[in-house]
mmCIF file of N, CA, C and O in Angstrom:
data_model
loop_
_atom_site.group_PDB
_atom_site.id
_atom_site.type_symbol
_atom_site.label_atom_id
_atom_site.label_comp_id
_atom_site.label_asym_id
_atom_site.label_seq_id
_atom_site.Cartn_x
_atom_site.Cartn_y
_atom_site.Cartn_z
ATOM 1 N N MET A 8 98.383 85.226 -24.765
ATOM 2 C CA MET A 8 99.781 85.483 -24.477
ATOM 3 C C MET A 8 100.596 84.229 -24.752
ATOM 4 O O MET A 8 100.101 83.123 -24.619
ATOM 5 N N ARG A 9 101.834 84.469 -25.089
ATOM 6 C CA ARG A 9 102.729 83.348 -25.312
ATOM 7 C C ARG A 9 103.219 82.799 -23.982
ATOM 8 O O ARG A 9 103.388 83.527 -23.019
ATOM 9 N N SER A 10 103.426 81.533 -23.958
ATOM 10 C CA SER A 10 103.934 80.923 -22.726
ATOM 11 C C SER A 10 105.414 80.595 -22.893
ATOM 12 O O SER A 10 105.831 79.459 -22.827
ATOM 13 N N GLY A 11 106.216 81.616 -23.161
ATOM 14 C CA GLY A 11 107.643 81.426 -23.350
ATOM 15 C C GLY A 11 108.411 81.658 -22.067
ATOM 16 O O GLY A 11 107.879 82.153 -21.074
ATOM 17 N N ARG A 12 109.670 81.300 -22.109
ATOM 18 C CA ARG A 12 110.533 81.507 -20.949
ATOM 19 C C ARG A 12 111.261 82.821 -21.142
ATOM 20 O O ARG A 12 112.210 82.909 -21.906
ATOM 21 N N HIS A 13 110.827 83.837 -20.463
ATOM 22 C CA HIS A 13 111.469 85.137 -20.569
ATOM 23 C C HIS A 13 112.539 85.242 -19.501
ATOM 24 O O HIS A 13 112.285 85.064 -18.327
ATOM 25 N N GLY A 14 113.748 85.562 -19.941
ATOM 26 C CA GLY A 14 114.848 85.683 -18.996
ATOM 27 C C GLY A 14 115.248 84.351 -18.396
ATOM 28 O O GLY A 14 115.701 84.276 -17.274
ATOM 29 N N ALA A 15 115.065 83.292 -19.161
ATOM 30 C CA ALA A 15 115.363 81.951 -18.650
ATOM 31 C C ALA A 15 116.866 81.775 -18.480
ATOM 32 O O ALA A 15 117.673 82.354 -19.206
ATOM 33 N N ALA A 16 117.205 80.972 -17.512
ATOM 34 C CA ALA A 16 118.605 80.681 -17.261
ATOM 35 C C ALA A 16 119.139 79.779 -18.366
ATOM 36 O O ALA A 16 118.426 78.952 -18.919
ATOM 37 N N ARG A 17 120.395 79.992 -18.671
ATOM 38 C CA ARG A 17 121.029 79.162 -19.689
ATOM 39 C C ARG A 17 121.368 77.803 -19.101
ATOM 40 O O ARG A 17 121.526 77.664 -17.889
ATOM 41 N N PRO A 18 121.505 76.796 -19.959
ATOM 42 C CA PRO A 18 121.874 75.477 -19.452
ATOM 43 C C PRO A 18 123.292 75.495 -18.879
ATOM 44 O O PRO A 18 124.101 76.348 -19.254
ATOM 45 N N PRO A 19 123.595 74.565 -17.986
ATOM 46 C CA PRO A 19 124.943 74.518 -17.406
ATOM 47 C C PRO A 19 126.012 74.308 -18.481
ATOM 48 O O PRO A 19 125.775 73.664 -19.500
ATOM 49 N N VAL A 20 127.179 74.855 -18.250
ATOM 50 C CA VAL A 20 128.266 74.767 -19.219
ATOM 51 C C VAL A 20 128.685 73.322 -19.446
ATOM 52 O O VAL A 20 128.998 72.924 -20.570
ATOM 53 N N GLY A 21 128.666 72.517 -18.408
ATOM 54 C CA GLY A 21 129.033 71.114 -18.558
ATOM 55 C C GLY A 21 128.136 70.369 -19.531
ATOM 56 O O GLY A 21 128.601 69.520 -20.294
ATOM 57 N N VAL A 22 126.873 70.695 -19.520
ATOM 58 C CA VAL A 22 125.933 70.061 -20.455
ATOM 59 C C VAL A 22 126.254 70.489 -21.873
ATOM 60 O O VAL A 22 126.240 69.678 -22.806
ATOM 61 N N LEU A 23 126.583 71.754 -22.063
ATOM 62 C CA LEU A 23 126.918 72.240 -23.394
ATOM 63 C C LEU A 23 128.213 71.633 -23.910
ATOM 64 O O LEU A 23 128.316 71.294 -25.094
ATOM 65 N N ILE A 24 129.181 71.476 -23.037
ATOM 66 C CA ILE A 24 130.457 70.879 -23.443
ATOM 67 C C ILE A 24 130.260 69.416 -23.824
ATOM 68 O O ILE A 24 130.858 68.927 -24.780
ATOM 69 N N GLN A 25 129.409 68.702 -23.120
ATOM 70 C CA GLN A 25 129.149 67.307 -23.463
ATOM 71 C C GLN A 25 128.461 67.164 -24.809
ATOM 72 O O GLN A 25 128.625 66.156 -25.476
ATOM 73 N N GLN A 26 127.712 68.171 -25.229
ATOM 74 C CA GLN A 26 127.051 68.111 -26.524
ATOM 75 C C GLN A 26 128.053 68.176 -27.668
ATOM 76 O O GLN A 26 127.812 67.624 -28.733
ATOM 77 N N ASP A 27 129.147 68.839 -27.466
ATOM 78 C CA ASP A 27 130.133 69.044 -28.526
ATOM 79 C C ASP A 27 131.530 68.738 -27.991
ATOM 80 O O ASP A 27 132.417 69.582 -28.007
ATOM 81 N N ARG A 28 131.721 67.520 -27.515
ATOM 82 C CA ARG A 28 132.976 67.137 -26.859
ATOM 83 C C ARG A 28 134.189 67.257 -27.757
ATOM 84 O O ARG A 28 135.264 67.621 -27.304
ATOM 85 N N VAL A 29 134.031 66.932 -29.040
ATOM 86 C CA VAL A 29 135.181 66.927 -29.948
ATOM 87 C C VAL A 29 135.740 68.339 -30.112
ATOM 88 O O VAL A 29 136.960 68.533 -30.042
ATOM 89 N N ASP A 30 134.888 69.319 -30.300
ATOM 90 C CA ASP A 30 135.371 70.690 -30.443
ATOM 91 C C ASP A 30 136.112 71.155 -29.198
ATOM 92 O O ASP A 30 137.192 71.750 -29.290
ATOM 93 N N PHE A 31 135.554 70.877 -28.037
ATOM 94 C CA PHE A 31 136.193 71.332 -26.802
ATOM 95 C C PHE A 31 137.457 70.537 -26.498
ATOM 96 O O PHE A 31 138.402 71.073 -25.901
ATOM 97 N N ALA A 32 137.523 69.288 -26.927
ATOM 98 C CA ALA A 32 138.760 68.522 -26.777
ATOM 99 C C ALA A 32 139.855 69.106 -27.665
ATOM 100 O O ALA A 32 141.021 69.195 -27.261
ATOM 101 N N LEU A 33 139.486 69.531 -28.873
ATOM 102 C CA LEU A 33 140.470 70.170 -29.748
ATOM 103 C C LEU A 33 140.914 71.523 -29.199
ATOM 104 O O LEU A 33 142.100 71.868 -29.282
ATOM 105 N N PHE A 34 139.984 72.270 -28.633
ATOM 106 C CA PHE A 34 140.353 73.540 -27.998
ATOM 107 C C PHE A 34 141.350 73.294 -26.862
ATOM 108 O O PHE A 34 142.331 74.019 -26.718
ATOM 109 N N ALA A 35 141.084 72.291 -26.055
ATOM 110 C CA ALA A 35 141.982 71.978 -24.941
ATOM 111 C C ALA A 35 143.351 71.527 -25.447
ATOM 112 O O ALA A 35 144.388 71.907 -24.883
ATOM 113 N N LEU A 36 143.378 70.742 -26.514
ATOM 114 C CA LEU A 36 144.644 70.276 -27.073
ATOM 115 C C LEU A 36 145.477 71.441 -27.606
ATOM 116 O O LEU A 36 146.686 71.518 -27.358
ATOM 117 N N ILE A 37 144.847 72.364 -28.308
ATOM 118 C CA ILE A 37 145.561 73.541 -28.821
ATOM 119 C C ILE A 37 146.116 74.360 -27.660
ATOM 120 O O ILE A 37 147.270 74.808 -27.694
ATOM 121 N N PHE A 38 145.314 74.543 -26.628
ATOM 122 C CA PHE A 38 145.753 75.324 -25.472
ATOM 123 C C PHE A 38 146.940 74.659 -24.777
ATOM 124 O O PHE A 38 147.916 75.322 -24.424
ATOM 125 N N VAL A 39 146.884 73.342 -24.597
ATOM 126 C CA VAL A 39 147.968 72.621 -23.906
ATOM 127 C C VAL A 39 149.249 72.649 -24.732
ATOM 128 O O VAL A 39 150.345 72.838 -24.179
ATOM 129 N N ILE A 40 149.144 72.481 -26.033
ATOM 130 C CA ILE A 40 150.346 72.522 -26.875
ATOM 131 C C ILE A 40 150.986 73.904 -26.828
ATOM 132 O O ILE A 40 152.213 74.031 -26.723
ATOM 133 N N ALA A 41 150.182 74.948 -26.870
ATOM 134 C CA ALA A 41 150.721 76.304 -26.775
ATOM 135 C C ALA A 41 151.359 76.531 -25.407
ATOM 136 O O ALA A 41 152.429 77.150 -25.304
ATOM 137 N N LEU A 42 150.735 76.019 -24.365
ATOM 138 C CA LEU A 42 151.284 76.171 -23.017
ATOM 139 C C LEU A 42 152.605 75.427 -22.881
ATOM 140 O O LEU A 42 153.564 75.949 -22.284
ATOM 141 N N LEU A 43 152.689 74.227 -23.441
ATOM 142 C CA LEU A 43 153.940 73.461 -23.390
ATOM 143 C C LEU A 43 155.050 74.151 -24.182
ATOM 144 O O LEU A 43 156.209 74.152 -23.747
ATOM 145 N N SER A 44 154.705 74.716 -25.316
ATOM 146 C CA SER A 44 155.740 75.428 -26.079
ATOM 147 C C SER A 44 156.227 76.655 -25.312
ATOM 148 O O SER A 44 157.414 76.981 -25.360
ATOM 149 N N MET A 45 155.342 77.306 -24.596
ATOM 150 C CA MET A 45 155.757 78.434 -23.763
ATOM 151 C C MET A 45 156.664 77.967 -22.632
ATOM 152 O O MET A 45 157.654 78.624 -22.296
ATOM 153 N N PHE A 46 156.326 76.821 -22.047
ATOM 154 C CA PHE A 46 157.102 76.313 -20.925
ATOM 155 C C PHE A 46 158.521 75.922 -21.354
ATOM 156 O O PHE A 46 159.489 76.208 -20.665
ATOM 157 N N PHE A 47 158.630 75.265 -22.515
ATOM 158 C CA PHE A 47 159.928 74.760 -22.932
ATOM 159 C C PHE A 47 160.804 75.794 -23.634
ATOM 160 O O PHE A 47 162.023 75.620 -23.703
ATOM 161 N N THR A 48 160.236 76.871 -24.154
ATOM 162 C CA THR A 48 161.073 77.848 -24.846
ATOM 163 C C THR A 48 161.547 78.979 -23.939
ATOM 164 O O THR A 48 162.663 79.451 -24.080
ATOM 165 N N GLY A 49 160.716 79.413 -23.026
ATOM 166 C CA GLY A 49 161.105 80.513 -22.145
ATOM 167 C C GLY A 49 160.789 81.860 -22.755
ATOM 168 O O GLY A 49 160.609 81.985 -23.962
ATOM 169 N N PRO A 50 160.737 82.888 -21.905
ATOM 170 C CA PRO A 50 160.303 84.216 -22.378
ATOM 171 C C PRO A 50 161.304 84.920 -23.297
ATOM 172 O O PRO A 50 160.978 85.918 -23.916
ATOM 173 N N GLY A 51 162.497 84.404 -23.434
ATOM 174 C CA GLY A 51 163.484 85.027 -24.318
ATOM 175 C C GLY A 51 163.323 84.627 -25.769
ATOM 176 O O GLY A 51 163.951 85.213 -26.652
ATOM 177 N N ASN A 52 162.468 83.661 -26.051
ATOM 178 C CA ASN A 52 162.294 83.148 -27.403
ATOM 179 C C ASN A 52 161.013 83.718 -28.017
ATOM 180 O O ASN A 52 160.027 83.940 -27.329
ATOM 181 N N ILE A 53 161.042 83.896 -29.330
ATOM 182 C CA ILE A 53 159.870 84.425 -30.023
ATOM 183 C C ILE A 53 158.704 83.434 -29.996
ATOM 184 O O ILE A 53 157.537 83.837 -30.009
ATOM 185 N N ALA A 54 158.998 82.136 -29.936
ATOM 186 C CA ALA A 54 157.938 81.121 -29.896
ATOM 187 C C ALA A 54 157.097 81.264 -28.628
ATOM 188 O O ALA A 54 155.896 80.964 -28.635
ATOM 189 N N PHE A 55 157.715 81.709 -27.556
ATOM 190 C CA PHE A 55 156.989 81.949 -26.308
ATOM 191 C C PHE A 55 155.890 82.980 -26.522
ATOM 192 O O PHE A 55 154.744 82.793 -26.122
ATOM 193 N N TRP A 56 156.225 84.073 -27.169
ATOM 194 C CA TRP A 56 155.269 85.160 -27.362
ATOM 195 C C TRP A 56 154.261 84.839 -28.460
ATOM 196 O O TRP A 56 153.109 85.264 -28.396
ATOM 197 N N LEU A 57 154.671 84.078 -29.462
ATOM 198 C CA LEU A 57 153.730 83.668 -30.504
ATOM 199 C C LEU A 57 152.724 82.640 -29.987
ATOM 200 O O LEU A 57 151.638 82.506 -30.545
ATOM 201 N N ALA A 58 153.072 81.925 -28.936
ATOM 202 C CA ALA A 58 152.152 80.944 -28.361
ATOM 203 C C ALA A 58 150.981 81.609 -27.652
ATOM 204 O O ALA A 58 149.967 80.960 -27.395
ATOM 205 N N LEU A 59 151.100 82.891 -27.363
ATOM 206 C CA LEU A 59 149.976 83.608 -26.753
ATOM 207 C C LEU A 59 148.798 83.741 -27.723
ATOM 208 O O LEU A 59 147.638 83.755 -27.295
ATOM 209 N N ILE A 60 149.097 83.812 -29.011
ATOM 210 C CA ILE A 60 148.034 83.978 -30.013
ATOM 211 C C ILE A 60 147.066 82.799 -30.016
ATOM 212 O O ILE A 60 145.855 83.004 -29.906
ATOM 213 N N PRO A 61 147.555 81.540 -30.121
ATOM 214 C CA PRO A 61 146.584 80.432 -30.090
ATOM 215 C C PRO A 61 145.898 80.264 -28.732
ATOM 216 O O PRO A 61 144.753 79.816 -28.670
ATOM 217 N N MET A 62 146.584 80.660 -27.652
ATOM 218 C CA MET A 62 145.945 80.535 -26.341
ATOM 219 C C MET A 62 144.759 81.487 -26.220
ATOM 220 O O MET A 62 143.671 81.083 -25.791
ATOM 221 N N VAL A 63 144.947 82.734 -26.603
ATOM 222 C CA VAL A 63 143.872 83.717 -26.520
ATOM 223 C C VAL A 63 142.756 83.370 -27.496
ATOM 224 O O VAL A 63 141.570 83.414 -27.146
ATOM 225 N N SER A 64 143.131 82.988 -28.710
ATOM 226 C CA SER A 64 142.102 82.669 -29.699
ATOM 227 C C SER A 64 141.314 81.417 -29.310
ATOM 228 O O SER A 64 140.109 81.342 -29.576
ATOM 229 N N THR A 65 141.941 80.465 -28.654
ATOM 230 C CA THR A 65 141.238 79.267 -28.200
ATOM 231 C C THR A 65 140.213 79.616 -27.133
ATOM 232 O O THR A 65 139.084 79.111 -27.160
ATOM 233 N N VAL A 66 140.582 80.474 -26.217
ATOM 234 C CA VAL A 66 139.644 80.894 -25.174
ATOM 235 C C VAL A 66 138.456 81.639 -25.793
ATOM 236 O O VAL A 66 137.303 81.384 -25.438
ATOM 237 N N VAL A 67 138.739 82.512 -26.741
ATOM 238 C CA VAL A 67 137.662 83.266 -27.398
ATOM 239 C C VAL A 67 136.744 82.332 -28.179
ATOM 240 O O VAL A 67 135.513 82.440 -28.100
ATOM 241 N N LEU A 68 137.330 81.406 -28.933
ATOM 242 C CA LEU A 68 136.516 80.471 -29.712
ATOM 243 C C LEU A 68 135.681 79.551 -28.821
ATOM 244 O O LEU A 68 134.529 79.241 -29.137
ATOM 245 N N ALA A 69 136.246 79.112 -27.707
ATOM 246 C CA ALA A 69 135.490 78.260 -26.785
ATOM 247 C C ALA A 69 134.323 79.040 -26.180
ATOM 248 O O ALA A 69 133.207 78.508 -26.067
ATOM 249 N N PHE A 70 134.553 80.281 -25.818
ATOM 250 C CA PHE A 70 133.479 81.103 -25.265
ATOM 251 C C PHE A 70 132.376 81.323 -26.296
ATOM 252 O O PHE A 70 131.190 81.212 -25.982
ATOM 253 N N ARG A 71 132.765 81.606 -27.536
ATOM 254 C CA ARG A 71 131.769 81.809 -28.591
ATOM 255 C C ARG A 71 130.996 80.535 -28.870
ATOM 256 O O ARG A 71 129.799 80.575 -29.138
ATOM 257 N N ARG A 72 131.667 79.381 -28.806
ATOM 258 C CA ARG A 72 130.987 78.101 -29.045
ATOM 259 C C ARG A 72 129.977 77.823 -27.935
ATOM 260 O O ARG A 72 128.869 77.338 -28.195
ATOM 261 N N ILE A 73 130.339 78.121 -26.700
ATOM 262 C CA ILE A 73 129.412 77.935 -25.579
ATOM 263 C C ILE A 73 128.201 78.842 -25.749
ATOM 264 O O ILE A 73 127.061 78.417 -25.525
ATOM 265 N N GLU A 74 128.429 80.091 -26.142
ATOM 266 C CA GLU A 74 127.320 81.013 -26.369
ATOM 267 C C GLU A 74 126.399 80.507 -27.471
ATOM 268 O O GLU A 74 125.180 80.559 -27.347
ATOM 269 N N HIS A 75 126.986 80.013 -28.554
ATOM 270 C CA HIS A 75 126.184 79.505 -29.669
ATOM 271 C C HIS A 75 125.360 78.281 -29.245
ATOM 272 O O HIS A 75 124.171 78.183 -29.565
ATOM 273 N N LEU A 76 125.993 77.363 -28.525
ATOM 274 C CA LEU A 76 125.275 76.163 -28.076
ATOM 275 C C LEU A 76 124.168 76.516 -27.091
ATOM 276 O O LEU A 76 123.093 75.901 -27.115
ATOM 277 N N SER A 77 124.397 77.502 -26.234
ATOM 278 C CA SER A 77 123.354 77.872 -25.280
ATOM 279 C C SER A 77 122.177 78.535 -25.988
ATOM 280 O O SER A 77 121.025 78.311 -25.625
ATOM 281 N N ARG A 78 122.467 79.335 -27.024
ATOM 282 C CA ARG A 78 121.370 79.918 -27.801
ATOM 283 C C ARG A 78 120.568 78.842 -28.516
ATOM 284 O O ARG A 78 119.345 78.917 -28.582
ATOM 285 N N LEU A 79 121.259 77.841 -29.071
ATOM 286 C CA LEU A 79 120.561 76.734 -29.725
ATOM 287 C C LEU A 79 119.695 75.962 -28.730
ATOM 288 O O LEU A 79 118.564 75.579 -29.039
ATOM 289 N N GLU A 80 120.228 75.743 -27.543
ATOM 290 C CA GLU A 80 119.489 75.015 -26.506
ATOM 291 C C GLU A 80 118.241 75.780 -26.090
ATOM 292 O O GLU A 80 117.172 75.206 -25.919
ATOM 293 N N LEU A 81 118.386 77.086 -25.928
ATOM 294 C CA LEU A 81 117.232 77.894 -25.524
ATOM 295 C C LEU A 81 116.191 77.983 -26.639
ATOM 296 O O LEU A 81 114.987 77.940 -26.358
ATOM 297 N N SER A 82 116.634 78.075 -27.872
ATOM 298 C CA SER A 82 115.655 78.155 -28.962
ATOM 299 C C SER A 82 114.950 76.820 -29.175
ATOM 300 O O SER A 82 113.782 76.787 -29.537
ATOM 301 N N ASP A 83 115.651 75.708 -28.936
ATOM 302 C CA ASP A 83 115.020 74.393 -29.046
ATOM 303 C C ASP A 83 113.990 74.168 -27.956
ATOM 304 O O ASP A 83 112.982 73.527 -28.175
ATOM 305 N N SER A 84 114.251 74.707 -26.765
ATOM 306 C CA SER A 84 113.314 74.486 -25.661
ATOM 307 C C SER A 84 112.044 75.310 -25.821
ATOM 308 O O SER A 84 111.008 74.979 -25.238
ATOM 309 N N GLU A 85 112.089 76.390 -26.594
ATOM 310 C CA GLU A 85 110.889 77.197 -26.799
ATOM 311 C C GLU A 85 109.870 76.477 -27.681
ATOM 312 O O GLU A 85 108.689 76.760 -27.618
ATOM 313 N N PHE A 86 110.337 75.554 -28.509
ATOM 314 C CA PHE A 86 109.427 74.842 -29.398
ATOM 315 C C PHE A 86 108.738 73.656 -28.748
ATOM 316 O O PHE A 86 107.896 73.027 -29.351
ATOM 317 N N LEU A 87 109.138 73.345 -27.533
ATOM 318 C CA LEU A 87 108.507 72.189 -26.844
ATOM 319 C C LEU A 87 107.141 72.512 -26.331
ATOM 320 O O LEU A 87 106.735 73.542 -26.046
#
């Protein structure tokens, strides 16, 4: 039988973020800039509503990056 980790827990998110700090720093920067543009324009401006697009896409991309890094971490640990 194989001695693999079946149903193993994923590594903590903080560890994954530290592995790829630059990507997550860029995600945070995009999110903050979109949030600031929303704050300064107000809901009556089209820029307010267009700023929702980068905010949602940043959250989705960050989640996908975390999933990818956790899969890489789990596959690397199986070879040990």
